[in-house]
Coordinates of C-alpha atoms in Angstrom, one line a residue:
M1 CA 136.9 -39.7 20.4
R2 CA 140.1 -39.5 18.3
P3 CA 140.0 -40.4 14.6
T4 CA 142.2 -43.4 15.2
T5 CA 140.0 -44.6 18.0
I6 CA 136.9 -44.2 15.7
S7 CA 138.6 -46.2 13.0
A8 CA 139.5 -48.9 15.5
F9 CA 135.9 -49.0 16.8
L10 CA 134.5 -49.3 13.2
C11 CA 136.9 -52.2 12.5
L12 CA 135.7 -53.9 15.7
L13 CA 132.1 -53.3 14.7
C14 CA 132.6 -54.8 11.3
G15 CA 134.4 -57.8 12.8
A16 CA 131.6 -58.4 15.2
A17 CA 129.1 -58.1 12.3
A18 CA 131.2 -60.7 10.4
L19 CA 130.9 -63.1 13.3
L20 CA 127.2 -62.5 13.8
G21 CA 126.1 -62.4 10.1
V22 CA 124.4 -59.0 10.5
T23 CA 124.2 -56.0 8.2
V24 CA 126.5 -53.0 8.5
V25 CA 124.4 -49.9 7.6
A26 CA 125.9 -47.8 4.9
D27 CA 125.1 -46.4 1.5
D28 CA 125.6 -50.0 0.1
P29 CA 125.4 -52.1 3.3
Y30 CA 127.6 -55.1 3.9
R31 CA 126.3 -58.5 4.8
F32 CA 128.8 -60.8 6.4
L33 CA 128.1 -64.5 6.3
T34 CA 130.0 -67.8 7.0
W35 CA 128.7 -71.0 5.4
T36 CA 130.1 -74.3 6.4
V37 CA 129.7 -77.1 3.8
T38 CA 129.5 -80.7 5.2
Y39 CA 128.0 -84.0 4.3
G40 CA 124.9 -85.2 6.2
T41 CA 122.2 -87.8 5.9
A42 CA 118.7 -87.1 4.6
Y43 CA 115.8 -89.1 3.2
P44 CA 114.7 -87.2 0.1
L45 CA 113.0 -90.2 -1.5
G46 CA 112.5 -92.3 1.6
V47 CA 115.9 -94.0 1.7
P48 CA 119.0 -92.6 3.6
Q49 CA 121.3 -90.7 1.3
Q50 CA 124.5 -88.6 1.8
V51 CA 123.6 -85.0 0.9
I52 CA 125.5 -81.8 1.0
L53 CA 124.5 -79.4 3.8
I54 CA 125.2 -75.7 4.2
N55 CA 125.2 -74.7 7.8
K56 CA 123.5 -78.1 8.5
Q57 CA 120.6 -77.3 6.2
F58 CA 119.3 -79.2 3.1
P59 CA 118.4 -77.4 1.0
G60 CA 120.8 -74.6 1.9
P61 CA 119.9 -71.3 3.7
S62 CA 118.2 -68.5 1.9
L63 CA 120.6 -65.7 0.9
D64 CA 118.3 -62.6 1.2
C65 CA 119.7 -59.2 0.3
V66 CA 118.9 -55.8 -1.2
T67 CA 120.1 -54.4 -4.6
N68 CA 123.7 -53.4 -4.4
D69 CA 124.4 -54.9 -1.0
N70 CA 128.0 -56.0 -0.5
I71 CA 127.9 -59.8 0.1
V72 CA 131.0 -61.0 2.0
L73 CA 130.5 -64.7 2.3
N74 CA 133.1 -67.1 3.7
V75 CA 132.6 -70.6 2.5
V76 CA 134.3 -73.3 4.6
N77 CA 134.7 -76.6 2.7
L78 CA 134.6 -79.7 5.0
L79 CA 133.8 -82.1 2.2
D80 CA 136.4 -84.7 1.0
E81 CA 136.6 -83.0 -2.4
P82 CA 137.2 -79.5 -3.8
F83 CA 134.0 -77.4 -3.9
L84 CA 132.7 -74.2 -5.4
L85 CA 129.4 -72.3 -5.3
T86 CA 128.1 -70.3 -8.2
W87 CA 125.4 -67.6 -8.0
N88 CA 122.9 -68.4 -10.7
G89 CA 121.8 -65.2 -12.5
I90 CA 123.9 -62.7 -10.5
K91 CA 125.7 -60.7 -13.1
Q92 CA 128.9 -60.1 -11.1
R93 CA 129.4 -56.7 -12.7
K94 CA 133.1 -56.2 -13.7
N95 CA 133.8 -59.1 -11.4
S96 CA 133.9 -62.5 -13.1
W97 CA 136.5 -63.4 -10.4
Q98 CA 133.5 -64.1 -8.1
D99 CA 131.5 -66.2 -10.5
G100 CA 132.3 -69.5 -8.8
V101 CA 132.8 -71.7 -11.8
L102 CA 135.9 -73.7 -12.8
G103 CA 136.7 -71.4 -15.6
T104 CA 137.1 -68.4 -13.3
N105 CA 137.9 -69.8 -9.8
C106 CA 140.1 -72.5 -8.3
P107 CA 137.9 -74.8 -6.2
I108 CA 138.1 -74.6 -2.5
P109 CA 140.2 -77.5 -1.3
P110 CA 139.0 -79.9 1.5
S111 CA 139.4 -78.2 4.9
G112 CA 140.0 -74.9 3.1
N113 CA 137.9 -71.8 2.7
Y114 CA 137.3 -68.9 0.3
T115 CA 135.5 -65.6 0.9
Y116 CA 133.4 -64.4 -1.9
N117 CA 132.9 -60.7 -2.1
F118 CA 130.3 -59.5 -4.6
Q119 CA 127.3 -57.2 -5.2
P120 CA 124.0 -58.1 -6.8
K121 CA 124.5 -54.8 -8.7
D122 CA 121.4 -53.2 -10.2
Q123 CA 119.3 -56.4 -9.9
I124 CA 116.0 -57.2 -8.3
G125 CA 114.5 -60.7 -8.4
T126 CA 114.5 -64.4 -7.8
F127 CA 117.8 -66.3 -8.2
T128 CA 119.5 -69.4 -6.8
Y129 CA 123.0 -70.6 -5.9
F130 CA 124.3 -74.2 -6.3
P131 CA 127.6 -76.2 -6.4
S132 CA 129.4 -75.9 -9.8
T133 CA 132.0 -78.6 -9.1
A134 CA 131.8 -82.2 -10.2
M135 CA 128.3 -83.6 -9.7
H136 CA 127.8 -82.0 -6.3
R137 CA 124.6 -80.3 -7.5
A138 CA 123.1 -83.8 -7.4
A139 CA 123.6 -84.0 -3.7
G140 CA 122.2 -80.6 -2.7
G141 CA 124.2 -77.5 -1.7
Y142 CA 121.7 -75.3 -3.5
G143 CA 119.4 -72.6 -2.1
P144 CA 117.4 -69.5 -2.9
L145 CA 119.0 -66.1 -3.5
N146 CA 116.4 -63.3 -3.3
V147 CA 117.4 -59.8 -4.2
R148 CA 114.9 -57.2 -3.1
Q149 CA 114.5 -53.6 -4.2
R150 CA 115.9 -50.5 -2.4
S151 CA 113.3 -48.4 -0.6
V152 CA 113.4 -45.7 -3.3
I153 CA 112.5 -48.2 -6.1
P154 CA 108.9 -49.4 -6.2
V155 CA 108.0 -52.8 -7.6
P156 CA 104.9 -53.0 -9.9
Y157 CA 102.6 -54.8 -7.3
D158 CA 101.4 -54.3 -3.8
P159 CA 103.5 -55.8 -1.0
P160 CA 102.4 -59.4 -0.5
S161 CA 101.3 -60.7 2.9
G162 CA 104.3 -63.1 2.8
E163 CA 106.5 -65.0 0.4
F164 CA 107.6 -68.5 -0.1
S165 CA 110.7 -70.0 -1.9
L166 CA 110.1 -73.3 -3.8
L167 CA 113.2 -75.2 -4.9
I168 CA 111.9 -77.9 -7.3
G169 CA 114.0 -80.4 -9.3
D170 CA 114.6 -83.9 -10.2
W171 CA 116.5 -86.2 -7.9
Y172 CA 118.5 -89.5 -7.9
K173 CA 118.8 -92.1 -5.2
A174 CA 122.3 -92.7 -6.4
G175 CA 124.9 -90.5 -4.8
H176 CA 126.8 -87.7 -6.6
K177 CA 130.0 -89.8 -6.8
S178 CA 128.1 -92.7 -8.3
L179 CA 126.5 -90.4 -10.9
R180 CA 129.9 -88.9 -11.7
Q181 CA 131.3 -92.4 -12.2
T182 CA 128.5 -93.1 -14.7
L183 CA 129.4 -90.0 -16.7
D184 CA 133.1 -90.7 -16.5
S185 CA 132.6 -94.2 -17.8
G186 CA 131.0 -92.7 -21.0
K187 CA 127.4 -93.3 -20.2
P188 CA 124.6 -90.7 -20.0
L189 CA 122.7 -90.1 -16.8
P190 CA 119.7 -92.5 -16.2
F191 CA 116.2 -91.2 -15.8
P192 CA 115.7 -89.5 -12.4
D193 CA 114.0 -91.3 -9.6
G194 CA 111.7 -88.5 -8.5
L195 CA 111.0 -84.8 -8.1
L196 CA 111.5 -82.8 -4.9
I197 CA 110.0 -79.6 -3.5
N198 CA 112.3 -78.1 -0.9
G199 CA 114.1 -81.4 -0.4
I200 CA 111.1 -83.8 -0.1
P201 CA 108.7 -85.2 -2.7
Q202 CA 105.4 -84.5 -0.8
S203 CA 103.8 -82.9 2.2
F204 CA 105.9 -79.7 2.4
S205 CA 103.3 -77.2 3.6
F206 CA 103.0 -73.4 2.9
S207 CA 100.5 -71.6 5.2
G208 CA 98.6 -68.4 4.6
D209 CA 95.4 -66.4 5.6
E210 CA 92.2 -66.6 3.6
G211 CA 91.8 -63.5 1.4
K212 CA 95.5 -62.5 1.4
T213 CA 98.0 -62.6 -1.4
Y214 CA 101.4 -64.3 -1.3
L215 CA 104.5 -64.3 -3.5
F216 CA 105.7 -67.7 -4.6
R217 CA 109.3 -67.7 -5.8
V218 CA 109.7 -70.9 -7.9
S219 CA 113.0 -72.2 -9.2
N220 CA 114.1 -75.3 -11.2
V221 CA 117.2 -76.6 -9.3
G222 CA 117.2 -80.0 -11.0
L223 CA 119.7 -81.7 -13.2
S224 CA 117.8 -82.4 -16.4
L225 CA 114.0 -82.2 -16.3
S226 CA 111.6 -79.4 -17.0
F227 CA 108.4 -79.3 -14.9
N228 CA 105.0 -77.8 -14.9
F229 CA 103.9 -75.9 -11.8
R230 CA 100.4 -75.4 -10.7
I231 CA 98.2 -74.9 -7.5
Q232 CA 94.9 -76.7 -7.2
G233 CA 92.0 -74.3 -7.5
H234 CA 94.1 -71.1 -7.7
K235 CA 95.2 -68.8 -10.4
M236 CA 98.8 -67.5 -10.6
K237 CA 99.7 -63.9 -11.6
L238 CA 103.2 -63.9 -13.2
V239 CA 105.1 -60.8 -11.9
E240 CA 108.9 -61.6 -12.4
I241 CA 111.2 -63.8 -14.3
E242 CA 114.9 -64.0 -13.3
G243 CA 115.2 -60.4 -12.4
S244 CA 112.7 -58.9 -14.9
H245 CA 109.3 -57.6 -14.1
T246 CA 106.7 -59.0 -16.5
I247 CA 103.3 -58.1 -17.9
Q248 CA 101.1 -59.6 -15.2
N249 CA 99.3 -62.3 -17.1
I250 CA 97.2 -65.0 -15.3
Y251 CA 98.1 -68.7 -15.7
D252 CA 96.6 -72.0 -14.5
S253 CA 100.0 -73.6 -14.8
I254 CA 103.5 -72.6 -15.9
D255 CA 106.4 -74.6 -17.5
I256 CA 109.7 -74.0 -15.8
H257 CA 112.9 -75.4 -17.3
V258 CA 116.3 -76.3 -15.7
G259 CA 118.0 -73.3 -14.2
Q260 CA 115.0 -71.0 -14.5
S261 CA 113.2 -69.0 -11.9
I262 CA 109.8 -67.2 -11.8
S263 CA 107.7 -65.3 -9.2
V264 CA 103.9 -65.5 -9.1
L265 CA 101.3 -63.8 -6.9
V266 CA 98.6 -66.1 -5.5
T267 CA 95.5 -64.9 -3.7
L268 CA 93.9 -67.3 -1.2
D269 CA 90.4 -66.7 -2.5
Q270 CA 89.0 -70.2 -2.3
P271 CA 87.1 -71.9 0.5
S272 CA 89.2 -72.4 3.6
K273 CA 90.9 -75.8 3.3
D274 CA 94.1 -77.4 2.0
Y275 CA 95.1 -77.5 -1.7
Y276 CA 97.7 -79.3 -3.7
I277 CA 100.8 -77.5 -5.0
L278 CA 102.1 -79.7 -7.9
A279 CA 105.1 -80.0 -10.1
S280 CA 105.2 -82.6 -12.9
S281 CA 108.0 -83.5 -15.3
R282 CA 107.5 -82.3 -18.8
F283 CA 108.5 -83.8 -22.2
T284 CA 109.0 -87.2 -20.6
Q285 CA 107.2 -90.5 -21.3
T286 CA 107.4 -91.4 -17.6
V287 CA 105.8 -88.5 -15.6
L288 CA 107.3 -87.7 -12.2
T289 CA 105.2 -85.6 -9.8
A290 CA 106.0 -83.9 -6.5
A291 CA 103.2 -82.4 -4.3
A292 CA 103.2 -79.8 -1.5
I293 CA 100.3 -78.3 0.4
L294 CA 98.8 -74.9 0.4
H295 CA 97.3 -74.6 3.8
Y296 CA 94.7 -72.0 4.8
K297 CA 95.6 -71.2 8.4
D298 CA 92.0 -71.8 9.7
S299 CA 91.5 -74.9 7.6
K300 CA 90.2 -78.1 9.2
S301 CA 89.9 -80.0 5.8
P302 CA 92.8 -81.9 4.3
V303 CA 93.5 -81.9 0.5
S304 CA 90.7 -83.4 -1.5
G305 CA 89.1 -83.2 -4.9
Q306 CA 90.4 -83.6 -8.4
I307 CA 94.2 -83.2 -8.7
P308 CA 94.9 -80.7 -11.6
S309 CA 96.7 -82.5 -14.4
A310 CA 99.7 -81.2 -16.3
P311 CA 99.3 -80.1 -19.9
L312 CA 99.6 -82.9 -22.5
F313 CA 103.1 -83.9 -23.8
S314 CA 103.2 -80.9 -26.1
G315 CA 106.1 -78.6 -27.0
D316 CA 103.7 -76.4 -29.0
W317 CA 101.6 -75.6 -25.9
S318 CA 104.8 -74.8 -23.9
M319 CA 106.2 -72.6 -26.7
I320 CA 103.0 -70.7 -27.1
Q321 CA 103.0 -70.0 -23.4
A322 CA 106.6 -68.9 -23.4
R323 CA 105.7 -66.3 -26.1
T324 CA 103.2 -64.7 -23.8
F325 CA 106.0 -63.8 -21.3
K326 CA 106.5 -60.1 -21.9
W327 CA 108.7 -57.4 -20.3
N328 CA 106.9 -54.7 -18.3
L329 CA 108.4 -51.7 -20.1
T330 CA 107.1 -49.2 -17.6
A331 CA 108.1 -51.0 -14.4
N332 CA 111.1 -49.7 -12.5
A333 CA 114.4 -51.5 -12.9
A334 CA 116.9 -51.7 -10.0
R335 CA 117.9 -48.1 -10.9
P336 CA 115.2 -45.4 -10.9
N337 CA 114.3 -45.7 -14.6
P338 CA 111.9 -48.0 -16.5
Q339 CA 113.0 -51.4 -17.6
G340 CA 112.2 -50.5 -21.2
S341 CA 114.4 -47.4 -21.3
Y342 CA 117.1 -49.3 -23.2
K343 CA 115.6 -49.8 -26.7
Y344 CA 117.3 -53.1 -27.5
G345 CA 115.3 -53.5 -30.7
N346 CA 116.9 -50.4 -32.2
V347 CA 120.5 -51.5 -31.6
T348 CA 122.5 -52.6 -34.6
I349 CA 123.7 -56.2 -34.3
S350 CA 127.5 -56.3 -34.4
K351 CA 127.9 -60.1 -34.5
S352 CA 125.7 -63.1 -35.1
L353 CA 126.5 -66.5 -33.6
N354 CA 124.9 -69.9 -34.1
F355 CA 125.4 -72.7 -31.6
A356 CA 124.2 -76.2 -32.1
S357 CA 124.2 -78.8 -29.3
S358 CA 125.0 -82.5 -30.1
A359 CA 125.6 -85.8 -28.3
P360 CA 128.7 -87.4 -30.0
V361 CA 130.6 -90.4 -29.0
I362 CA 134.3 -89.5 -28.8
N363 CA 137.0 -92.2 -28.1
G364 CA 134.2 -94.6 -27.3
K365 CA 132.5 -92.5 -24.7
Q366 CA 129.4 -90.4 -24.6
R367 CA 130.2 -86.7 -24.7
Y368 CA 128.2 -83.5 -25.4
A369 CA 129.3 -80.7 -27.7
V370 CA 128.7 -77.2 -29.0
N371 CA 129.4 -76.8 -32.7
G372 CA 131.4 -80.0 -32.7
V373 CA 133.7 -79.1 -29.8
S374 CA 133.3 -80.9 -26.4
F375 CA 134.8 -78.8 -23.6
V376 CA 137.5 -80.2 -21.4
V377 CA 137.9 -78.5 -18.1
P378 CA 141.7 -77.7 -17.5
D379 CA 143.4 -77.7 -14.1
T380 CA 144.1 -74.0 -14.4
P381 CA 141.0 -71.7 -14.5
L382 CA 140.8 -69.8 -17.8
K383 CA 140.6 -66.5 -16.0
L384 CA 143.8 -67.1 -14.1
A385 CA 145.6 -68.2 -17.3
D386 CA 144.4 -65.1 -19.1
N387 CA 145.4 -62.9 -16.2
F388 CA 148.9 -64.3 -15.9
N389 CA 149.4 -65.0 -19.6
I390 CA 149.9 -68.7 -19.0
P391 CA 150.1 -70.6 -22.4
G392 CA 148.6 -73.9 -23.2
V393 CA 145.5 -73.8 -21.0
F394 CA 142.9 -72.8 -23.6
T395 CA 142.7 -71.8 -27.2
F396 CA 141.1 -68.6 -28.6
D397 CA 138.3 -68.9 -31.2
S398 CA 138.7 -72.7 -31.6
I399 CA 135.0 -73.1 -31.5
P400 CA 133.2 -72.3 -34.8
S401 CA 130.6 -69.5 -34.5
V402 CA 128.4 -71.1 -37.2
L403 CA 127.0 -74.6 -37.4
T404 CA 129.4 -77.4 -38.6
N405 CA 129.0 -80.9 -39.9
G406 CA 132.4 -82.4 -39.1
P407 CA 133.3 -85.0 -36.4
A408 CA 133.3 -83.7 -32.9
I409 CA 136.6 -83.1 -31.1
L410 CA 137.7 -82.4 -27.5
G411 CA 139.0 -78.9 -26.7
T412 CA 139.0 -75.9 -24.3
P413 CA 137.6 -73.1 -26.4
V414 CA 137.3 -69.4 -25.5
L415 CA 135.5 -67.2 -28.0
R416 CA 136.8 -63.6 -28.1
T417 CA 134.3 -60.8 -28.2
N418 CA 134.7 -57.0 -27.7
L419 CA 133.3 -55.1 -24.8
H420 CA 130.0 -53.5 -25.9
D421 CA 129.4 -55.8 -28.8
F422 CA 125.7 -56.3 -29.4
V423 CA 125.3 -59.9 -30.3
E424 CA 122.6 -62.2 -31.7
I425 CA 122.9 -65.8 -30.6
V426 CA 120.8 -68.6 -32.0
F427 CA 120.7 -71.9 -30.1
Q428 CA 119.9 -74.8 -32.4
N429 CA 118.5 -78.2 -31.1
S430 CA 118.4 -81.2 -33.5
E431 CA 117.6 -83.7 -30.7
N432 CA 114.2 -85.0 -29.7
M433 CA 114.5 -83.6 -26.2
L434 CA 114.3 -80.1 -24.7
H435 CA 117.6 -78.2 -23.9
S436 CA 118.3 -75.4 -21.5
W437 CA 121.1 -72.9 -21.9
H438 CA 122.6 -70.4 -19.4
L439 CA 124.9 -67.4 -19.9
D440 CA 126.9 -66.2 -16.8
G441 CA 127.4 -62.5 -16.3
Y442 CA 124.4 -61.3 -18.2
D443 CA 120.7 -61.3 -18.9
F444 CA 119.5 -61.3 -22.5
W445 CA 116.4 -60.6 -24.5
V446 CA 114.6 -63.8 -25.6
V447 CA 113.4 -62.6 -29.0
G448 CA 112.2 -65.8 -30.7
Y449 CA 111.4 -69.5 -30.5
G450 CA 110.7 -71.8 -33.5
E451 CA 110.6 -75.3 -34.9
G452 CA 113.1 -76.9 -37.3
Q453 CA 116.2 -75.2 -38.6
W454 CA 116.7 -71.5 -38.0
T455 CA 117.1 -69.2 -41.0
S456 CA 117.7 -65.5 -41.3
S457 CA 114.1 -65.0 -42.4
Y458 CA 113.0 -65.7 -38.9
R459 CA 114.4 -62.3 -37.8
N460 CA 111.3 -60.8 -39.3
D461 CA 109.3 -62.4 -36.5
Y462 CA 111.6 -61.4 -33.6
N463 CA 110.0 -59.6 -30.7
L464 CA 112.0 -56.3 -30.8
V465 CA 109.8 -54.4 -28.3
D466 CA 109.0 -56.2 -25.1
A467 CA 110.9 -59.5 -25.0
V468 CA 111.6 -60.6 -21.5
A469 CA 115.2 -60.4 -20.3
R470 CA 116.4 -63.5 -18.5
H471 CA 119.6 -65.6 -17.9
T472 CA 118.4 -69.1 -18.9
I473 CA 116.6 -70.1 -22.1
Q474 CA 114.9 -73.3 -23.2
V475 CA 115.3 -74.7 -26.7
Y476 CA 112.5 -77.0 -27.7
P477 CA 113.0 -80.4 -29.3
N478 CA 114.1 -80.1 -32.9
G479 CA 113.8 -76.3 -32.6
W480 CA 115.7 -73.1 -32.1
S481 CA 115.7 -70.1 -29.7
A482 CA 117.2 -66.7 -30.4
I483 CA 118.5 -64.1 -28.0
L484 CA 120.0 -60.6 -28.2
V485 CA 122.6 -59.6 -25.6
S486 CA 124.7 -56.5 -25.0
L487 CA 128.1 -57.6 -24.0
D488 CA 128.8 -54.7 -21.6
N489 CA 130.3 -56.8 -18.7
Q490 CA 134.0 -57.4 -19.2
G491 CA 135.3 -60.8 -18.0
M492 CA 135.5 -64.5 -18.7
W493 CA 132.0 -65.8 -18.9
N494 CA 130.6 -69.4 -19.0
V495 CA 128.1 -70.4 -21.7
R496 CA 126.7 -73.8 -20.7
S497 CA 124.0 -76.3 -20.8
A498 CA 122.0 -75.9 -17.6
M499 CA 121.4 -79.7 -17.7
W500 CA 124.3 -80.7 -15.5
G501 CA 125.2 -84.0 -17.0
R502 CA 125.5 -82.4 -20.4
Q503 CA 127.6 -79.6 -19.0
Y504 CA 129.9 -82.0 -17.2
L505 CA 130.5 -83.9 -20.4
G506 CA 131.4 -80.9 -22.5
Q507 CA 128.4 -78.9 -23.5
Q508 CA 129.9 -75.5 -22.6
F509 CA 132.5 -72.9 -23.6
Y510 CA 133.5 -69.4 -22.5
F511 CA 133.2 -65.9 -23.8
R512 CA 136.1 -63.5 -23.2
V513 CA 134.6 -60.0 -23.2
W514 CA 137.5 -57.7 -23.5
T515 CA 138.8 -54.2 -24.3
Q516 CA 142.4 -53.0 -24.4
V517 CA 141.5 -50.1 -22.2
K518 CA 142.6 -50.9 -18.6
S519 CA 140.1 -49.3 -16.3
Y520 CA 138.3 -50.1 -13.1
A521 CA 135.2 -48.7 -14.9
N522 CA 135.5 -51.9 -17.0
E523 CA 136.8 -54.6 -14.6
Y524 CA 138.2 -55.1 -11.2
D525 CA 141.6 -56.6 -10.4
I526 CA 142.2 -60.1 -9.3
P527 CA 141.1 -60.4 -5.6
T528 CA 143.9 -60.4 -3.1
N529 CA 142.5 -63.6 -1.6
A530 CA 142.1 -65.4 -5.0
L531 CA 143.0 -69.1 -4.8
L532 CA 145.8 -70.2 -7.1
C533 CA 146.0 -73.7 -8.6
G534 CA 147.2 -75.6 -11.6
K535 CA 149.8 -73.7 -13.6
A536 CA 149.1 -70.6 -11.5
T537 CA 150.3 -72.2 -8.3
G538 CA 152.9 -70.1 -6.6
L539 CA 152.5 -67.1 -8.9
V540 CA 152.5 -63.6 -7.4
R541 CA 149.3 -61.6 -7.9
P542 CA 150.0 -58.4 -9.8

């Protein structure tokens, strides 16, 4: 066969793979997928609601891949509004163009499509995807994103007999457009109407064989509420948090906050019957609970017995538990080297940043802010404006990097940082509710939690040895959380509240991680298929 014929055959093979959604075998295989986004009707809380479907599924399909796979995913938007998906916890190495938030990407217009092309580079673990536009997240469109290890990289536990993804979060009977109107009118979101497990509040069943061990991947895909997760009569061995293998402590129940994911091993070592799987809201006066079923395959007995209660309304209990989450320094990372090979505690901090959340009223409407600046999303993505040198879209360094006491203002701030800065970030919470913060493009070491106002003396208590690395961090009521992060991923990256109503009303900003050295070793060029909108409409890609 001639070389030109071989090339044509390979192109035909890849095209067929794209249509069939199968893997092309190579050093870093390609996975071609097409997802069609539509509205549909579901009954999450017993009443008919308009939900967002992906390939006719609610929740959406599981995106399962292997470390370094090339994901080529064509999203077709058949909604009546612009739409984007973001890949929660995927670092998008050198490739913030694929991050799928309004600061980096133009939304996909109705009846339009966009093909994401990205790698879960050097990652293993439990992640999710969800809509980043408007309040679409309140209507569904989310799903599990599981990145498995390559065959040459062992994980620190025996292969389970099976695994289950549990997408748990709060839910409203009101539609996403109604919730958006509430926020646009200057009012906060009301208290949710219920909790869901994989799209329903009760009776979802997970089946396994007596005596065998299963991996449960549990993610908080809600809008605002933390929950406590537990399984009646069973212990849970924590093995992974958001891409980091952990010391394998045993827990009766675990608190999981908005945007976070964990993996636990559960052995079916009880008498053969059915057992409750429970999630209950935390830090709320009204407690919402969702229940699923752990079904032993030869069981003939329905669930019975005492339902395990959630821990008391206590931030202290939750904070103490969070401090027990430790990085497994000897476990392999996605590359063939231990997770603890990078001694983060010995690196000199090049910059310290303090960010305080607040809930100001601006121009008579409820807003949320970071250090007194409430973010306004422009029509032109910040990444496009930066790439094309378009003025007037955002302002550099217009958000203070220390706490301020002045009145809150509206703005579109981008905080400049240098590539390879090693940064300390302290999130301060002066409100009587728990907050949850997410950083795109990175994971970070969670080195400390505390009550009250953070001071530099708390650095003496930081965990500088085996703090777990993750992408979303909770900040307890009237408390603080401290992280360390190596800014080694060039791009424009979103720092936001994971609590979506707060994000929507301004509790977010962007890091621009930059170097003057132009190199593909640092960042890829703008994609040839990048959508152009706002002030970038009609421009020619360089």
